[in-house]
């Protein structure tokens, strides 16, 4: 077994001890020379030569050879001195402990036990020689100053070895203690990284789940309630994108500080994702305490945050689940609180919502509809119905609005108000919208081939389709595939889309209008109704929302509003389309106000494609 490599500190220590040994044996040589003990002086001189060679090897990075030479030289030298003098009565055996210390400090295990065995053999051999009277039972040498001097040197050297050994052990212990502290600090840092959010210092999702489990166990024993609150910042992405990620991080840290100020020390505030926080409230007696925390959170977040010198207002949507009413397990409560938070967002944001069982049913229904909608696209379950649009002056059919219908094989007809929001939330609206656009253009071109004349088709476009920046490509693709001219296609948009992204939408509408595609604003009057932005867009028609049209006869305010919309549209050289015309009286008033186009049950509901063709043929015969 090879000895372990020597460290620089060990080599320095070995060099110090070799110098000490050389000095000690030098004194012994001088003392014996002065006493006329030439043989002892000669032996000690040989030992000095060997120690000098060991010192040379140590300087040349051969410390292991130096130790081996030193140990063997000292052992042989001590044995020779004992043989030359008084055997076991000599002072030399007193140096055995020092030699053992030296070997234990610098040697290795095999060398140490070999030395112990050698010492036992030497003692036994000397004892045997004493029995044989080899030393002639010489009387003890008279006591003089040399004997205590030698004994004193041996004691000093042994003490030096012991002191060096204990000091090295103490240093090793201090180093171990320092490494232990560093290891503990490293473990603490690892624990922080594993259980804490690095940005805010709040507990992360893993630690929050663990604490929630503890709160639930305590609540089960004490009969109390536990509240789980999911909080999501409204429109955080807008702040992050407009002011930069550094400002976004600053905002998250400020929100974290305010949330901590809203709860007790025994409660938990955690950051579980980008702008989503989790609040855990335990030991609650009633829901009033939860509402109080919500009010406090809303109040504190309602104050402006200063980011890069700019005051920013932040709102949040909160979803709340309460144990044991909404579940007794942590995962169930987290899921239910998350569901309630999304319900709060759907309710207009900047509000809170408690979980109820209907939300879970709604989610299941959402998933069922989303999966069925994917199949509906490939299996031909989607249909387009067409509601005729009439020229109010001549009574002639100008075209139709394409309305999407879904005939589910098990659930029957599913209304658009139920599956269109699901399509928008699940990302399917782009595929569905592209299919509607292509189908409507294809059937509008077919009407021309069937001799129905140059009928226009109006298609509703979701805001999400515009935000993907591929609406122009989809329109061009649908027109090219069907052969329909661009001026026969009308795209219906909502007011909110125009206001939300005016610059980009304006450019797109301008390019579409330049190709001949007509643009109309659907449900006009229910949104911003701002004429200023209408001037900036390539808009051709305003569609008056049917809720106003239907109440015209019963409500003078709604009638005045409809009339005002028509007059404003004319001032901007826009046509108006009245939706929801259901009787002759309403039709007459719209005609009197100057409305150009109408659609509604007064003429016909939305019809399947074949029924629409039949209706147009019949109407054309009547008018003709």
XYZ file of C-alpha atoms in Angstrom:
624
model
C 0.000 0.000 0.000
C 1.502 3.301 -1.067
C 1.527 6.108 1.543
C -0.707 9.073 0.810
C 1.055 12.053 -0.848
C 2.522 14.620 1.523
C 0.915 18.030 1.766
C 3.133 21.155 1.719
C 2.343 21.758 5.388
C 3.546 18.238 6.280
C 6.770 18.739 4.377
C 7.422 21.998 6.213
C 6.712 20.301 9.557
C 9.052 17.379 8.698
C 11.802 19.811 7.803
C 11.427 21.564 11.178
C 11.621 18.273 13.091
C 14.673 17.079 11.159
C 16.494 20.288 12.096
C 15.506 19.735 15.746
C 16.816 16.148 15.609
C 20.063 17.289 14.003
C 20.504 19.873 16.781
C 19.773 17.318 19.530
C 22.199 14.736 18.151
C 24.764 17.465 17.596
C 24.595 18.321 21.297
C 24.920 14.638 22.191
C 28.002 14.319 19.959
C 29.647 17.299 21.623
C 28.758 16.015 25.084
C 30.159 12.513 24.423
C 33.297 13.893 22.810
C 33.918 16.006 25.889
C 33.448 12.901 28.078
C 35.756 10.723 25.974
C 32.948 8.423 24.833
C 34.151 8.163 21.283
C 32.112 5.151 20.256
C 28.808 6.824 21.277
C 29.885 10.049 19.596
C 30.658 8.104 16.414
C 27.249 6.390 16.399
C 25.500 9.691 16.956
C 27.551 11.222 14.138
C 26.358 8.507 11.764
C 22.784 9.241 12.811
C 23.377 12.925 12.000
C 24.625 12.038 8.523
C 21.500 9.953 7.872
C 19.253 12.775 9.149
C 21.044 15.242 6.885
C 20.355 12.941 3.916
C 16.672 12.748 4.946
C 16.581 16.557 5.100
C 17.985 16.691 1.573
C 15.359 14.229 0.257
C 12.550 16.198 1.876
C 13.708 19.383 0.148
C 13.658 17.471 -3.166
C 9.944 16.556 -2.732
C 10.819 13.007 -1.573
C 9.223 13.267 1.835
C 8.166 9.601 2.043
C 11.788 8.427 1.548
C 12.938 11.010 4.091
C 10.479 9.701 6.703
C 11.473 6.095 6.083
C 15.168 6.917 6.430
C 14.592 8.971 9.578
C 12.537 6.295 11.338
C 14.911 3.446 10.462
C 17.988 5.538 11.366
C 16.598 6.582 14.750
C 15.507 3.036 15.581
C 18.872 1.523 14.616
C 20.756 4.358 16.292
C 18.852 4.015 19.560
C 19.385 0.239 19.522
C 23.128 0.691 18.880
C 23.419 3.242 21.688
C 21.662 0.870 24.091
C 23.985 -1.977 23.072
C 27.038 0.258 23.431
C 26.030 1.537 26.843
C 23.843 -0.035 29.530
C 21.102 -1.842 27.600
C 17.685 -1.352 29.184
C 19.308 0.855 31.844
C 20.288 3.383 29.209
C 18.357 6.630 28.559
C 17.791 5.702 24.897
C 14.488 3.701 25.411
C 12.934 6.918 26.706
C 13.009 8.173 23.111
C 10.701 5.364 21.903
C 7.457 7.331 22.566
C 8.816 10.319 20.623
C 9.735 8.036 17.724
C 6.248 6.518 17.736
C 4.721 10.011 17.667
C 6.966 10.962 14.765
C 6.001 7.830 12.824
C 2.293 8.296 13.570
C 2.524 11.917 12.404
C 4.434 11.353 9.138
C 4.454 7.638 8.401
C 1.718 5.276 7.403
C -0.004 2.406 9.129
C 2.309 -0.384 7.995
C 5.440 1.586 9.012
C 3.938 2.419 12.414
C 3.120 -1.170 13.329
C 6.467 -2.377 11.984
C 8.168 0.110 14.319
C 6.113 -1.084 17.294
C 7.077 -4.653 16.526
C 10.754 -3.664 16.201
C 10.684 -1.929 19.595
C 9.185 -5.020 21.230
C 11.857 -7.195 19.622
C 14.624 -4.825 20.789
C 13.289 -4.825 24.363
C 13.085 -8.648 24.363
C 16.565 -8.981 22.865
C 18.101 -6.591 25.388
C 16.348 -8.387 28.223
C 17.811 -11.676 26.942
C 21.281 -10.112 26.758
C 20.900 -8.901 30.334
C 20.032 -12.454 31.355
C 23.196 -13.684 29.642
C 25.131 -11.017 31.582
C 26.459 -9.555 28.354
C 26.603 -6.178 30.074
C 28.558 -7.891 33.000
C 26.068 -6.526 35.509
C 28.079 -3.367 35.626
C 27.190 -1.087 38.461
C 25.094 1.859 37.527
C 27.171 4.750 36.308
C 27.505 7.389 38.993
C 24.960 10.167 38.655
C 26.352 13.346 37.089
C 24.985 16.245 34.992
C 25.049 14.320 31.713
C 22.293 11.862 32.650
C 19.600 14.443 33.557
C 20.685 16.492 30.545
C 20.048 13.588 28.161
C 16.786 12.747 29.900
C 15.776 16.392 29.641
C 16.564 16.447 25.911
C 14.463 13.330 25.377
C 11.568 14.865 27.323
C 11.826 18.110 25.354
C 11.891 16.323 21.982
C 8.992 14.087 23.018
C 7.057 17.148 24.226
C 7.817 18.963 20.971
C 6.503 16.010 18.947
C 3.392 15.829 21.119
C 2.793 19.595 20.835
C 3.194 19.544 17.051
C 0.872 16.584 16.778
C -1.831 18.149 18.948
C -1.519 21.533 17.197
C -1.903 19.849 13.816
C -4.907 17.943 15.123
C -6.407 21.180 16.437
C -5.832 22.866 13.100
C -7.427 19.909 11.328
C -10.408 20.179 13.695
C -10.713 23.888 12.980
C -10.571 23.196 9.259
C -13.202 20.488 9.598
C -15.408 22.856 11.577
C -14.977 25.530 8.914
C -15.853 23.045 6.184
C -18.852 21.902 8.222
C -20.119 25.488 8.482
C -19.556 25.998 4.759
C -21.444 22.779 4.067
C -24.319 23.863 6.298
C -24.440 27.248 4.550
C -24.386 25.470 1.191
C -27.250 23.216 2.308
C -29.150 26.293 3.492
C -28.642 27.970 0.111
C -29.754 24.806 -1.670
C -32.836 24.667 0.542
C -33.611 28.297 -0.295
C -33.254 27.584 -4.009
C -35.414 24.469 -3.693
C -38.159 26.025 -1.568
C -37.977 29.784 -2.183
C -38.604 32.028 -5.141
C -35.262 33.569 -6.086
C -36.780 36.928 -7.095
C -39.179 37.740 -4.238
C -37.877 35.448 -1.499
C -41.390 34.066 -1.043
C -42.039 30.332 -0.680
C -42.370 28.582 -4.016
C -45.057 26.117 -5.067
C -43.348 23.114 -3.445
C -43.023 24.777 -0.030
C -46.543 26.218 -0.280
C -47.967 22.731 -0.929
C -46.118 21.424 2.117
C -47.456 24.228 4.311
C -50.960 23.715 2.958
C -50.781 20.080 4.042
C -49.796 21.182 7.549
C -52.667 23.698 7.705
C -55.163 21.063 6.589
C -54.011 18.606 9.256
C -54.305 21.286 11.932
C -57.756 22.284 10.667
C -58.912 18.678 10.805
C -57.895 18.466 14.464
C -59.272 21.874 15.464
C -62.405 21.957 13.334
C -61.378 25.218 11.607
C -61.364 26.317 7.976
C -58.469 26.849 5.593
C -58.624 29.268 2.649
C -56.581 28.895 -0.522
C -56.419 32.062 -2.630
C -54.968 32.238 -6.142
C -54.084 35.790 -7.154
C -53.158 36.717 -10.726
C -52.119 40.222 -11.760
C -54.282 41.633 -14.540
C -52.467 42.705 -17.722
C -49.023 42.078 -16.245
C -47.680 41.194 -19.704
C -48.525 44.697 -20.925
C -46.466 46.256 -18.113
C -43.625 43.828 -18.659
C -43.506 44.445 -22.399
C -43.881 48.215 -22.256
C -41.567 49.050 -19.321
C -39.149 46.124 -19.580
C -38.452 42.978 -17.588
C -36.519 44.846 -14.893
C -39.582 46.985 -14.149
C -41.730 43.841 -14.218
C -39.455 42.173 -11.647
C -39.591 45.305 -9.497
C -43.379 45.230 -9.642
C -43.472 41.576 -8.573
C -41.230 42.340 -5.582
C -43.421 45.281 -4.549
C -46.573 43.178 -4.886
C -44.964 40.419 -2.805
C -44.161 42.916 -0.034
C -47.717 44.266 -0.015
C -49.239 40.797 0.061
C -47.083 39.841 3.054
C -48.391 42.928 4.819
C -51.976 41.734 4.289
C -51.733 38.479 6.216
C -50.706 37.189 9.624
C -47.293 35.734 10.384
C -48.837 32.257 10.541
C -50.253 32.607 7.019
C -48.308 31.979 3.821
C -47.805 34.090 0.717
C -46.087 32.211 -2.127
C -45.171 32.967 -5.714
C -46.134 29.987 -7.831
C -45.494 31.290 -11.375
C -44.687 34.475 -13.308
C -47.394 36.838 -12.028
C -49.406 34.363 -9.990
C -49.352 34.302 -6.190
C -50.833 31.927 -3.645
C -52.159 32.976 -0.232
C -52.845 30.338 2.432
C -54.965 31.303 5.442
C -55.347 28.877 8.327
C -57.255 28.667 11.623
C -60.336 30.482 10.253
C -63.663 30.449 12.059
C -65.819 31.903 9.256
C -65.611 33.366 5.756
C -65.746 36.944 7.023
C -62.045 36.692 7.829
C -61.368 35.685 4.213
C -63.346 38.606 2.835
C -61.445 40.945 5.169
C -58.126 39.744 3.726
C -59.470 40.124 0.181
C -60.550 43.681 0.953
C -57.126 44.453 2.376
C -55.369 42.982 -0.660
C -57.619 44.931 -3.050
C -57.030 48.144 -1.118
C -53.246 47.826 -1.041
C -52.976 46.816 -4.685
C -55.269 49.678 -5.615
C -52.549 52.169 -4.747
C -50.194 53.174 -7.542
C -46.852 51.396 -7.873
C -43.837 53.485 -8.872
C -41.759 51.797 -11.592
C -38.831 53.722 -13.080
C -40.421 56.958 -11.885
C -43.767 56.114 -13.489
C -46.896 55.518 -11.436
C -48.613 52.318 -12.536
C -52.010 51.064 -11.405
C -52.312 47.318 -10.940
C -55.390 45.174 -10.425
C -55.692 41.497 -9.626
C -58.148 38.641 -10.033
C -58.565 36.333 -7.036
C -59.993 32.837 -6.835
C -60.803 31.348 -3.429
C -61.391 27.767 -2.307
C -62.262 26.937 1.305
C -61.620 23.668 3.152
C -63.397 21.501 4.034
C -66.317 22.803 1.942
C -64.462 22.816 -1.384
C -62.209 19.842 -0.693
C -60.119 18.265 2.017
C -56.950 17.617 -0.012
C -54.364 20.153 -1.031
C -54.351 19.341 -4.756
C -58.139 19.589 -4.946
C -58.165 22.964 -3.208
C -55.404 24.332 -5.431
C -57.251 23.217 -8.551
C -60.542 24.700 -7.353
C -58.954 28.015 -6.358
C -57.271 28.195 -9.766
C -60.632 27.575 -11.436
C -62.258 30.316 -9.358
C -59.467 32.727 -10.323
C -60.144 32.177 -14.028
C -63.822 32.711 -13.353
C -62.927 36.065 -11.780
C -60.955 36.969 -14.917
C -63.880 35.998 -17.133
C -66.108 38.209 -14.964
C -64.179 41.307 -15.953
C -61.019 41.057 -13.808
C -60.186 43.200 -10.768
C -62.532 41.090 -8.660
C -62.640 37.929 -6.571
C -64.669 34.773 -6.863
C -65.378 31.884 -4.486
C -65.334 28.405 -5.957
C -68.594 26.558 -6.501
C -69.326 23.146 -8.008
C -70.766 24.603 -11.216
C -67.275 25.831 -12.157
C -66.022 22.274 -12.220
C -68.970 21.249 -14.353
C -68.211 24.180 -16.647
C -64.592 23.078 -17.026
C -65.632 19.510 -17.830
C -68.097 20.839 -20.374
C -65.393 23.120 -21.799
C -63.042 20.173 -22.289
C -65.813 18.080 -23.805
C -66.763 20.831 -26.251
C -63.125 21.554 -27.148
C -62.387 17.895 -27.924
C -65.656 17.596 -29.863
C -64.912 20.746 -31.840
C -61.660 19.282 -33.111
C -63.559 16.272 -34.380
C -66.303 18.490 -35.823
C -63.807 20.223 -38.132
C -62.701 16.939 -39.681
C -66.068 15.126 -39.674
C -68.241 17.779 -41.295
C -70.377 18.587 -38.256
C -70.005 22.369 -38.714
C -72.511 24.161 -40.916
C -73.092 27.684 -42.146
C -76.554 29.190 -42.008
C -77.316 32.394 -43.858
C -79.593 35.241 -42.758
C -80.682 37.358 -45.728
C -79.903 41.059 -45.791
C -82.365 43.394 -47.576
C -82.201 46.761 -49.241
C -84.831 48.704 -47.272
C -85.668 50.938 -50.236
C -86.208 48.331 -52.961
C -86.843 45.217 -50.851
C -84.218 43.363 -52.874
C -81.911 40.788 -51.255
C -78.358 42.134 -51.252
C -76.657 39.172 -49.648
C -76.483 37.316 -46.348
C -74.624 37.085 -43.076
C -72.926 33.722 -42.590
C -73.631 32.303 -39.115
C -71.824 29.231 -37.800
C -73.809 26.278 -36.461
C -72.641 23.007 -34.935
C -74.770 19.897 -35.178
C -73.301 17.534 -32.598
C -74.106 13.839 -33.195
C -75.103 13.359 -29.542
C -75.950 16.818 -28.177
C -77.756 18.101 -31.246
C -77.473 21.765 -32.244
C -75.005 23.592 -29.993
C -75.516 27.384 -30.006
C -72.559 29.550 -31.102
C -72.587 31.418 -27.818
C -71.566 28.162 -26.153
C -68.826 26.844 -28.412
C -67.293 30.034 -29.906
C -65.852 31.168 -26.505
C -64.452 27.651 -26.031
C -62.867 27.819 -29.471
C -61.279 31.173 -28.588
C -59.896 29.983 -25.237
C -58.592 26.689 -26.630
C -56.926 28.242 -29.703
C -59.230 26.465 -32.174
C -60.821 29.725 -33.299
C -58.185 30.210 -35.993
C -58.918 26.855 -37.615
C -62.658 27.367 -37.227
C -62.469 30.930 -38.590
C -60.425 29.826 -41.609
C -62.998 27.105 -42.367
C -65.893 29.582 -42.082
C -64.163 32.039 -44.410
C -63.441 29.410 -47.063
C -66.904 27.833 -46.857
C -68.722 31.182 -47.043
C -66.700 32.299 -50.089
C -67.234 28.951 -51.784
C -71.011 29.013 -51.289
C -71.302 32.706 -52.245
C -69.577 31.885 -55.540
C -71.944 28.931 -55.978
C -74.928 31.302 -55.695
C -73.654 33.122 -58.742
C -73.399 29.878 -60.643
C -76.987 29.066 -59.676
C -78.248 32.325 -61.134
C -79.001 34.122 -57.855
C -77.098 37.209 -58.896
C -74.208 39.104 -57.329
C -75.040 38.421 -53.697
C -72.594 39.506 -51.011
C -71.616 37.401 -47.985
C -70.713 38.830 -44.564
C -68.401 36.815 -42.280
C -67.773 37.494 -38.587
C -64.053 37.546 -37.718
C -62.783 36.896 -34.197
C -60.301 39.410 -32.728
C -57.921 36.504 -32.162
C -57.762 35.879 -35.915
C -56.608 39.461 -36.468
C -54.019 39.286 -33.712
C -52.310 36.333 -35.393
C -51.409 38.604 -38.317
C -52.480 36.053 -40.925
C -56.008 37.291 -41.685
C -54.866 38.780 -45.002
C -53.389 35.462 -46.079
C -56.548 33.591 -45.063
C -58.778 36.044 -46.982
C -56.600 35.813 -50.096
C -56.560 32.021 -49.845
C -60.357 31.791 -49.505
C -60.993 34.184 -52.405
C -58.500 32.428 -54.662
C -59.843 28.949 -53.877
C -63.478 29.942 -54.481
C -63.045 32.400 -57.355
C -65.207 34.950 -55.507
C -64.453 38.589 -56.211
C -63.168 40.594 -53.248
C -65.984 43.142 -53.387
C -68.504 40.367 -52.680
C -66.906 39.623 -49.274
C -67.625 41.611 -46.130
C -65.730 41.137 -42.845
C -67.578 42.009 -39.627
C -65.399 43.209 -36.721
C -66.170 44.364 -33.184
C -65.520 47.861 -31.889
C -63.283 46.561 -29.106
C -60.864 45.090 -31.654
C -60.392 48.452 -33.365
C -59.754 50.305 -30.125
C -57.436 47.683 -28.607
C -54.865 47.675 -31.435
C -55.708 50.705 -33.573
C -52.354 51.111 -35.352
C -51.884 47.527 -36.563
C -55.572 46.910 -37.277
C -55.810 50.150 -39.264
C -52.979 49.095 -41.578
C -54.504 45.657 -42.154
C -57.974 47.068 -42.867
C -56.505 49.584 -45.281
C -54.800 46.831 -47.268
C -57.915 44.635 -47.288
C -60.079 47.557 -48.383
C -57.643 48.353 -51.180
C -58.235 44.827 -52.507
C -61.982 45.472 -52.555
C -63.020 43.651 -49.350
C -65.715 45.516 -47.426
C -65.457 46.111 -43.661
C -68.355 46.547 -41.243
C -68.477 47.198 -37.490
C -70.723 44.672 -35.775
C -72.966 45.418 -32.755
C -72.300 49.140 -33.036
C -73.518 51.123 -30.033
C -72.681 48.515 -27.370
C -68.987 49.412 -27.139
C -66.982 52.610 -27.325
C -69.054 54.166 -30.172
C -66.252 56.634 -30.842
C -66.553 58.359 -34.191
C -62.978 59.592 -33.932
C -61.493 56.182 -34.560
C -63.963 55.426 -37.376
C -62.348 58.179 -39.471
C -58.990 56.410 -39.269
C -60.211 53.039 -40.515
C -61.330 51.771 -43.910
C -64.872 50.983 -42.692
C -67.878 50.766 -45.034
C -70.834 49.886 -42.802
C -72.074 50.099 -39.221
C -74.318 47.309 -37.964
C -76.725 48.655 -35.340
C -76.990 46.198 -32.478
C -80.262 44.281 -32.466
C -80.947 45.084 -28.792
C -81.517 48.738 -29.725
C -83.545 47.888 -32.839
C -85.887 45.552 -31.000
C -86.631 48.143 -28.292
C -87.250 51.017 -30.701
C -91.035 50.895 -30.493
C -91.140 50.572 -26.716
C -88.310 52.873 -25.714
C -87.912 56.404 -27.041
C -84.317 56.532 -25.801
C -83.351 53.491 -27.919
C -85.176 54.926 -30.916
C -83.254 58.175 -30.548
C -80.010 56.256 -30.250
C -80.702 54.294 -33.447
C -81.559 57.496 -35.286
C -78.381 59.191 -34.022
C -76.225 56.249 -35.168
C -77.761 56.399 -38.652
C -77.205 60.149 -38.934
C -73.619 59.913 -37.698
C -72.897 57.123 -40.174
C -74.220 59.239 -43.032
C -71.989 62.113 -41.967
C -69.045 59.727 -42.344
C -70.325 58.345 -45.675
C -71.011 54.961 -44.087
C -73.975 52.687 -44.697
C -75.992 51.252 -41.786
C -77.333 47.745 -41.291
C -80.101 47.178 -38.749
C -80.079 43.756 -37.071
C -83.098 42.236 -35.355
C -85.883 43.711 -37.517
C -88.967 41.736 -36.466
C -92.028 43.738 -37.547
C -93.306 46.193 -40.123
C -93.499 49.141 -37.697
C -89.792 48.853 -36.892
C -88.993 48.475 -40.592
C -90.955 51.630 -41.467
C -89.174 53.706 -38.810
C -85.750 52.490 -39.909
C -86.632 53.343 -43.503
C -87.776 56.785 -42.398
C -84.502 57.378 -40.532
C -82.534 56.563 -43.678
C -81.183 53.116 -42.744
C -80.097 51.346 -45.927
C -80.002 47.632 -45.035
C -81.833 45.350 -42.612
C -81.983 41.737 -41.500
C -84.137 39.899 -38.994
C -87.046 37.560 -38.377
C -89.400 39.935 -40.167
C -87.997 38.418 -43.357
C -86.304 35.203 -42.291
C -84.142 33.599 -39.631
C -80.748 32.206 -40.568
C -81.254 29.337 -43.024
C -79.177 26.344 -44.081
C -77.487 26.823 -47.457
C -80.060 24.936 -49.522
C -82.996 26.615 -47.751
C -81.359 30.008 -48.281
C -81.056 29.354 -52.027
C -84.738 28.389 -52.168
C -85.707 31.490 -50.177
C -83.782 33.789 -52.519
C -85.346 32.201 -55.619
C -88.820 32.622 -54.159
C -88.134 36.208 -53.146
C -86.732 37.109 -56.532
C -89.901 35.799 -58.167
C -92.028 37.904 -55.811
C -90.020 41.078 -56.410
C -89.698 40.450 -60.104
